[in-house]
Amino acid sequence: MLFPKGLVWGMPADNDPTVYITFDDGPHPTITPFVLAQLEKYNAHATFFCVGNNVSKYPAVYNQLLENSHATGNHTFDHVNGWKTNDDLYLGNIEKAKEYINSRLFRPPYGKIKYSQARKMRISNTGWKICMWDVLSGDFDKNRSPQQCLDNVLTYIKPGSIVLFHDSEKAYERMSFALPLVLEHCGKQGWKMKALPG
């Protein structure tokens, strides 16, 4: 399936080199705080695309993201696959998550969204900004080694990149290895690490 038009896959590379680290599927009560500690260590800010159901379970962790000046985005309430869900149910799930996540940033779970869903979101009053990525760590894939996930990122990251990690149990072994080294690499390159603009 081809992707709809108007999705954000990267940011402009300007005279102030910046990369955009993002995380999907949280917040998680222990993994998200680990991520926050790593980001603080490297003076980095990130964007967390949160599952509404997880925010409802762990509101204190979600508030910690905001208190630390990170951005948050909507990742549906139940981590819904847009390709397998009719539009009304999909958009309703996003609206349910919106009750917990005050953001116009949105990332479709699995990166799967139909043309019709994206079109309806773009013409809605919310003015959704549908954010994808151009660098996929692959940390969710248990068949990849932690080193392979690191190599995935270091091979392709450049100023303007949107990098995708996961603050989830499934990804933790690989993410927890790769993330600190990616942050260190970005720091050595002199790149700023910022949250996506709303």
PDB file of C-alpha atoms in Angstrom:
ATOM      1  CA  MET A   1       0.000   0.000   0.000  1.00  0.00           C
ATOM      2  CA  LEU A   2       1.267   3.466  -0.889  1.00  0.00           C
ATOM      3  CA  PHE A   3       1.425   6.051   1.875  1.00  0.00           C
ATOM      4  CA  PRO A   4      -0.929   9.032   1.876  1.00  0.00           C
ATOM      5  CA  LYS A   5       0.450  12.446   0.986  1.00  0.00           C
ATOM      6  CA  GLY A   6       1.204  15.041   3.612  1.00  0.00           C
ATOM      7  CA  LEU A   7       2.938  12.775   6.140  1.00  0.00           C
ATOM      8  CA  VAL A   8       6.044  14.161   7.860  1.00  0.00           C
ATOM      9  CA  TRP A   9       9.029  11.862   7.243  1.00  0.00           C
ATOM     10  CA  GLY A  10      11.831  14.243   8.207  1.00  0.00           C
ATOM     11  CA  MET A  11      12.558  17.827   9.134  1.00  0.00           C
ATOM     12  CA  PRO A  12      14.460  20.498   7.203  1.00  0.00           C
ATOM     13  CA  ALA A  13      18.224  20.365   7.633  1.00  0.00           C
ATOM     14  CA  ASP A  14      19.277  23.954   8.294  1.00  0.00           C
ATOM     15  CA  ASN A  15      22.317  25.795   9.622  1.00  0.00           C
ATOM     16  CA  ASP A  16      21.578  24.565  13.153  1.00  0.00           C
ATOM     17  CA  PRO A  17      22.033  20.777  12.782  1.00  0.00           C
ATOM     18  CA  THR A  18      19.271  18.995  14.697  1.00  0.00           C
ATOM     19  CA  VAL A  19      17.961  15.443  14.948  1.00  0.00           C
ATOM     20  CA  TYR A  20      14.622  14.335  16.357  1.00  0.00           C
ATOM     21  CA  ILE A  21      14.587  11.208  18.530  1.00  0.00           C
ATOM     22  CA  THR A  22      11.125   9.704  18.999  1.00  0.00           C
ATOM     23  CA  PHE A  23       9.642   6.864  21.031  1.00  0.00           C
ATOM     24  CA  ASP A  24       6.460   4.863  20.467  1.00  0.00           C
ATOM     25  CA  ASP A  25       4.121   2.809  22.645  1.00  0.00           C
ATOM     26  CA  GLY A  26       4.747   4.207  26.141  1.00  0.00           C
ATOM     27  CA  PRO A  27       4.576   5.386  28.727  1.00  0.00           C
ATOM     28  CA  HIS A  28       5.969   2.415  30.650  1.00  0.00           C
ATOM     29  CA  PRO A  29       6.545   2.581  34.429  1.00  0.00           C
ATOM     30  CA  THR A  30      10.221   1.542  34.340  1.00  0.00           C
ATOM     31  CA  ILE A  31      11.389   1.790  30.722  1.00  0.00           C
ATOM     32  CA  THR A  32      10.235   5.357  30.097  1.00  0.00           C
ATOM     33  CA  PRO A  33      12.106   6.635  33.200  1.00  0.00           C
ATOM     34  CA  PHE A  34      15.236   4.854  31.893  1.00  0.00           C
ATOM     35  CA  VAL A  35      14.840   6.729  28.608  1.00  0.00           C
ATOM     36  CA  LEU A  36      14.324  10.024  30.434  1.00  0.00           C
ATOM     37  CA  ALA A  37      17.549   9.503  32.388  1.00  0.00           C
ATOM     38  CA  GLN A  38      19.498   8.890  29.187  1.00  0.00           C
ATOM     39  CA  LEU A  39      18.048  11.956  27.497  1.00  0.00           C
ATOM     40  CA  GLU A  40      18.879  14.131  30.498  1.00  0.00           C
ATOM     41  CA  LYS A  41      22.439  12.842  30.522  1.00  0.00           C
ATOM     42  CA  TYR A  42      22.947  14.078  26.966  1.00  0.00           C
ATOM     43  CA  ASN A  43      20.845  17.252  27.282  1.00  0.00           C
ATOM     44  CA  ALA A  44      18.446  15.859  24.683  1.00  0.00           C
ATOM     45  CA  HIS A  45      14.736  16.387  24.206  1.00  0.00           C
ATOM     46  CA  ALA A  46      12.521  13.884  22.427  1.00  0.00           C
ATOM     47  CA  THR A  47       8.977  13.194  21.317  1.00  0.00           C
ATOM     48  CA  PHE A  48       6.964  10.373  22.866  1.00  0.00           C
ATOM     49  CA  PHE A  49       4.041   9.013  20.843  1.00  0.00           C
ATOM     50  CA  CYS A  50       1.919   7.593  23.632  1.00  0.00           C
ATOM     51  CA  VAL A  51      -0.787   4.947  23.682  1.00  0.00           C
ATOM     52  CA  GLY A  52      -3.769   6.455  25.460  1.00  0.00           C
ATOM     53  CA  ASN A  53      -4.449   3.315  27.475  1.00  0.00           C
ATOM     54  CA  ASN A  54      -0.894   3.435  28.841  1.00  0.00           C
ATOM     55  CA  VAL A  55      -1.282   7.101  29.752  1.00  0.00           C
ATOM     56  CA  SER A  56      -4.469   6.230  31.642  1.00  0.00           C
ATOM     57  CA  LYS A  57      -2.547   3.558  33.598  1.00  0.00           C
ATOM     58  CA  TYR A  58       0.620   5.585  34.240  1.00  0.00           C
ATOM     59  CA  PRO A  59      -0.357   9.268  34.412  1.00  0.00           C
ATOM     60  CA  ALA A  60       2.581  10.142  36.665  1.00  0.00           C
ATOM     61  CA  VAL A  61       5.057   8.876  34.072  1.00  0.00           C
ATOM     62  CA  TYR A  62       3.249  10.815  31.348  1.00  0.00           C
ATOM     63  CA  ASN A  63       3.375  13.972  33.459  1.00  0.00           C
ATOM     64  CA  GLN A  64       7.096  13.413  33.940  1.00  0.00           C
ATOM     65  CA  LEU A  65       7.533  13.651  30.167  1.00  0.00           C
ATOM     66  CA  LEU A  66       5.839  17.028  30.137  1.00  0.00           C
ATOM     67  CA  GLU A  67       7.661  18.282  33.222  1.00  0.00           C
ATOM     68  CA  ASN A  68      10.977  17.487  31.531  1.00  0.00           C
ATOM     69  CA  SER A  69      10.003  19.544  28.457  1.00  0.00           C
ATOM     70  CA  HIS A  70       9.604  16.612  26.086  1.00  0.00           C
ATOM     71  CA  ALA A  71       6.845  16.595  23.481  1.00  0.00           C
ATOM     72  CA  THR A  72       4.097  14.011  23.407  1.00  0.00           C
ATOM     73  CA  GLY A  73       1.950  12.747  20.562  1.00  0.00           C
ATOM     74  CA  ASN A  74      -1.130  10.614  20.050  1.00  0.00           C
ATOM     75  CA  HIS A  75      -0.542   6.943  19.119  1.00  0.00           C
ATOM     76  CA  THR A  76      -4.227   5.901  19.393  1.00  0.00           C
ATOM     77  CA  PHE A  77      -5.806   4.572  22.586  1.00  0.00           C
ATOM     78  CA  ASP A  78      -5.365   0.852  21.886  1.00  0.00           C
ATOM     79  CA  HIS A  79      -2.440   0.754  19.386  1.00  0.00           C
ATOM     80  CA  VAL A  80      -4.808   0.244  16.464  1.00  0.00           C
ATOM     81  CA  ASN A  81      -3.686  -0.849  13.000  1.00  0.00           C
ATOM     82  CA  GLY A  82      -5.273   1.609  10.563  1.00  0.00           C
ATOM     83  CA  TRP A  83      -5.091  -0.788   7.612  1.00  0.00           C
ATOM     84  CA  LYS A  84      -7.228  -3.315   9.496  1.00  0.00           C
ATOM     85  CA  THR A  85      -9.729  -0.871  11.043  1.00  0.00           C
ATOM     86  CA  ASN A  86     -12.617   1.025   9.497  1.00  0.00           C
ATOM     87  CA  ASP A  87     -12.303   4.781   9.504  1.00  0.00           C
ATOM     88  CA  ASP A  88     -14.922   5.567  12.136  1.00  0.00           C
ATOM     89  CA  LEU A  89     -13.444   3.125  14.651  1.00  0.00           C
ATOM     90  CA  TYR A  90      -9.907   4.309  13.921  1.00  0.00           C
ATOM     91  CA  LEU A  91     -10.705   7.981  14.267  1.00  0.00           C
ATOM     92  CA  GLY A  92     -12.770   7.253  17.365  1.00  0.00           C
ATOM     93  CA  ASN A  93      -9.797   5.502  18.944  1.00  0.00           C
ATOM     94  CA  ILE A  94      -7.635   8.545  18.247  1.00  0.00           C
ATOM     95  CA  GLU A  95     -10.270  10.803  19.816  1.00  0.00           C
ATOM     96  CA  LYS A  96     -10.380   8.566  22.895  1.00  0.00           C
ATOM     97  CA  ALA A  97      -6.599   8.889  23.266  1.00  0.00           C
ATOM     98  CA  LYS A  98      -6.948  12.652  22.851  1.00  0.00           C
ATOM     99  CA  GLU A  99      -8.788  12.726  26.182  1.00  0.00           C
ATOM    100  CA  TYR A 100      -5.449  11.834  27.813  1.00  0.00           C
ATOM    101  CA  ILE A 101      -2.911  13.292  25.354  1.00  0.00           C
ATOM    102  CA  ASN A 102      -3.098  17.003  24.592  1.00  0.00           C
ATOM    103  CA  SER A 103      -1.191  17.165  21.311  1.00  0.00           C
ATOM    104  CA  ARG A 104      -1.825  17.647  17.609  1.00  0.00           C
ATOM    105  CA  LEU A 105       1.107  15.324  16.804  1.00  0.00           C
ATOM    106  CA  PHE A 106       0.028  11.854  15.697  1.00  0.00           C
ATOM    107  CA  ARG A 107       1.854   8.717  14.645  1.00  0.00           C
ATOM    108  CA  PRO A 108      -0.060   5.710  13.305  1.00  0.00           C
ATOM    109  CA  PRO A 109       0.773   2.435  15.060  1.00  0.00           C
ATOM    110  CA  TYR A 110       2.874   0.181  12.796  1.00  0.00           C
ATOM    111  CA  GLY A 111       3.080   3.190  10.468  1.00  0.00           C
ATOM    112  CA  LYS A 112      -0.172   1.998   8.901  1.00  0.00           C
ATOM    113  CA  ILE A 113      -2.823   4.529   7.983  1.00  0.00           C
ATOM    114  CA  LYS A 114      -5.255   4.571   5.057  1.00  0.00           C
ATOM    115  CA  TYR A 115      -5.578   7.457   2.621  1.00  0.00           C
ATOM    116  CA  SER A 116      -9.125   8.026   3.811  1.00  0.00           C
ATOM    117  CA  GLN A 117      -8.086   8.150   7.473  1.00  0.00           C
ATOM    118  CA  ALA A 118      -5.228  10.585   6.823  1.00  0.00           C
ATOM    119  CA  ARG A 119      -7.471  12.789   4.663  1.00  0.00           C
ATOM    120  CA  LYS A 120     -10.159  12.961   7.351  1.00  0.00           C
ATOM    121  CA  MET A 121      -7.545  13.795   9.975  1.00  0.00           C
ATOM    122  CA  ARG A 122      -6.046  16.563   7.852  1.00  0.00           C
ATOM    123  CA  ILE A 123      -9.397  18.229   7.243  1.00  0.00           C
ATOM    124  CA  SER A 124     -10.484  17.940  10.880  1.00  0.00           C
ATOM    125  CA  ASN A 125     -10.583  20.974  13.157  1.00  0.00           C
ATOM    126  CA  THR A 126      -7.675  19.576  15.173  1.00  0.00           C
ATOM    127  CA  GLY A 127      -5.140  20.153  12.402  1.00  0.00           C
ATOM    128  CA  TRP A 128      -3.308  16.897  13.015  1.00  0.00           C
ATOM    129  CA  LYS A 129       0.374  16.658  12.102  1.00  0.00           C
ATOM    130  CA  ILE A 130       0.966  13.023  11.102  1.00  0.00           C
ATOM    131  CA  CYS A 131       4.595  12.216  11.915  1.00  0.00           C
ATOM    132  CA  MET A 132       6.437   9.220  10.498  1.00  0.00           C
ATOM    133  CA  TRP A 133      10.237   8.695  10.473  1.00  0.00           C
ATOM    134  CA  ASP A 134      13.203   8.299   8.161  1.00  0.00           C
ATOM    135  CA  VAL A 135      15.418   6.237  10.507  1.00  0.00           C
ATOM    136  CA  LEU A 136      13.980   3.052  12.002  1.00  0.00           C
ATOM    137  CA  SER A 137      16.070   1.469  14.748  1.00  0.00           C
ATOM    138  CA  GLY A 138      14.275  -1.870  14.445  1.00  0.00           C
ATOM    139  CA  ASP A 139      14.439  -2.278  18.228  1.00  0.00           C
ATOM    140  CA  PHE A 140      11.010  -3.977  18.204  1.00  0.00           C
ATOM    141  CA  ASP A 141      12.374  -6.892  16.151  1.00  0.00           C
ATOM    142  CA  LYS A 142      13.580  -9.720  18.388  1.00  0.00           C
ATOM    143  CA  ASN A 143      15.484 -11.212  15.445  1.00  0.00           C
ATOM    144  CA  ARG A 144      17.807  -8.215  15.372  1.00  0.00           C
ATOM    145  CA  SER A 145      20.746  -7.870  17.726  1.00  0.00           C
ATOM    146  CA  PRO A 146      21.273  -4.741  19.812  1.00  0.00           C
ATOM    147  CA  GLN A 147      24.320  -3.975  17.635  1.00  0.00           C
ATOM    148  CA  GLN A 148      22.252  -4.256  14.449  1.00  0.00           C
ATOM    149  CA  CYS A 149      19.777  -1.733  15.856  1.00  0.00           C
ATOM    150  CA  LEU A 150      22.603   0.649  16.664  1.00  0.00           C
ATOM    151  CA  ASP A 151      24.088   0.198  13.194  1.00  0.00           C
ATOM    152  CA  ASN A 152      20.684   0.856  11.608  1.00  0.00           C
ATOM    153  CA  VAL A 153      20.569   4.263  13.239  1.00  0.00           C
ATOM    154  CA  LEU A 154      24.202   5.303  12.866  1.00  0.00           C
ATOM    155  CA  THR A 155      24.225   4.379   9.167  1.00  0.00           C
ATOM    156  CA  TYR A 156      21.298   6.598   8.241  1.00  0.00           C
ATOM    157  CA  ILE A 157      20.948   9.370  10.822  1.00  0.00           C
ATOM    158  CA  LYS A 158      21.671  12.897   9.608  1.00  0.00           C
ATOM    159  CA  PRO A 159      20.536  16.419  10.478  1.00  0.00           C
ATOM    160  CA  GLY A 160      16.772  16.611  10.046  1.00  0.00           C
ATOM    161  CA  SER A 161      16.254  12.895  10.730  1.00  0.00           C
ATOM    162  CA  ILE A 162      13.308  11.604  12.722  1.00  0.00           C
ATOM    163  CA  VAL A 163      14.557   8.485  14.519  1.00  0.00           C
ATOM    164  CA  LEU A 164      12.164   5.852  15.862  1.00  0.00           C
ATOM    165  CA  PHE A 165      12.792   3.887  19.053  1.00  0.00           C
ATOM    166  CA  HIS A 166      10.277   2.201  21.394  1.00  0.00           C
ATOM    167  CA  ASP A 167       9.937   2.603  25.171  1.00  0.00           C
ATOM    168  CA  SER A 168       8.369  -0.839  25.521  1.00  0.00           C
ATOM    169  CA  GLU A 169       9.243  -4.179  27.106  1.00  0.00           C
ATOM    170  CA  LYS A 170       9.501  -5.855  23.710  1.00  0.00           C
ATOM    171  CA  ALA A 171      12.173  -3.410  22.547  1.00  0.00           C
ATOM    172  CA  TYR A 172      14.003  -2.779  25.811  1.00  0.00           C
ATOM    173  CA  GLU A 173      17.022  -5.081  25.337  1.00  0.00           C
ATOM    174  CA  ARG A 174      17.896  -3.512  21.988  1.00  0.00           C
ATOM    175  CA  MET A 175      16.794   0.057  22.721  1.00  0.00           C
ATOM    176  CA  SER A 176      18.660   0.244  26.031  1.00  0.00           C
ATOM    177  CA  PHE A 177      21.900  -0.724  24.245  1.00  0.00           C
ATOM    178  CA  ALA A 178      21.498   1.489  21.183  1.00  0.00           C
ATOM    179  CA  LEU A 179      19.963   4.663  22.596  1.00  0.00           C
ATOM    180  CA  PRO A 180      22.857   5.849  24.804  1.00  0.00           C
ATOM    181  CA  LEU A 181      25.335   5.273  21.978  1.00  0.00           C
ATOM    182  CA  VAL A 182      23.145   7.127  19.485  1.00  0.00           C
ATOM    183  CA  LEU A 183      22.838  10.054  21.886  1.00  0.00           C
ATOM    184  CA  GLU A 184      26.600  10.039  22.422  1.00  0.00           C
ATOM    185  CA  HIS A 185      27.174   9.989  18.640  1.00  0.00           C
ATOM    186  CA  CYS A 186      24.840  12.933  18.091  1.00  0.00           C
ATOM    187  CA  GLY A 187      26.572  14.885  20.822  1.00  0.00           C
ATOM    188  CA  LYS A 188      30.001  14.254  19.277  1.00  0.00           C
ATOM    189  CA  GLN A 189      28.681  15.449  15.911  1.00  0.00           C
ATOM    190  CA  GLY A 190      27.533  18.675  17.537  1.00  0.00           C
ATOM    191  CA  TRP A 191      23.913  17.989  16.599  1.00  0.00           C
ATOM    192  CA  LYS A 192      21.137  19.288  18.776  1.00  0.00           C
ATOM    193  CA  MET A 193      18.488  16.794  19.841  1.00  0.00           C
ATOM    194  CA  LYS A 194      15.071  18.418  19.964  1.00  0.00           C
ATOM    195  CA  ALA A 195      11.430  17.468  20.258  1.00  0.00           C
ATOM    196  CA  LEU A 196       9.315  17.694  17.131  1.00  0.00           C
ATOM    197  CA  PRO A 197       7.515  21.010  16.814  1.00  0.00           C
ATOM    198  CA  GLY A 198       3.738  20.854  17.340  1.00  0.00           C
TER     199      GLY A 198
END
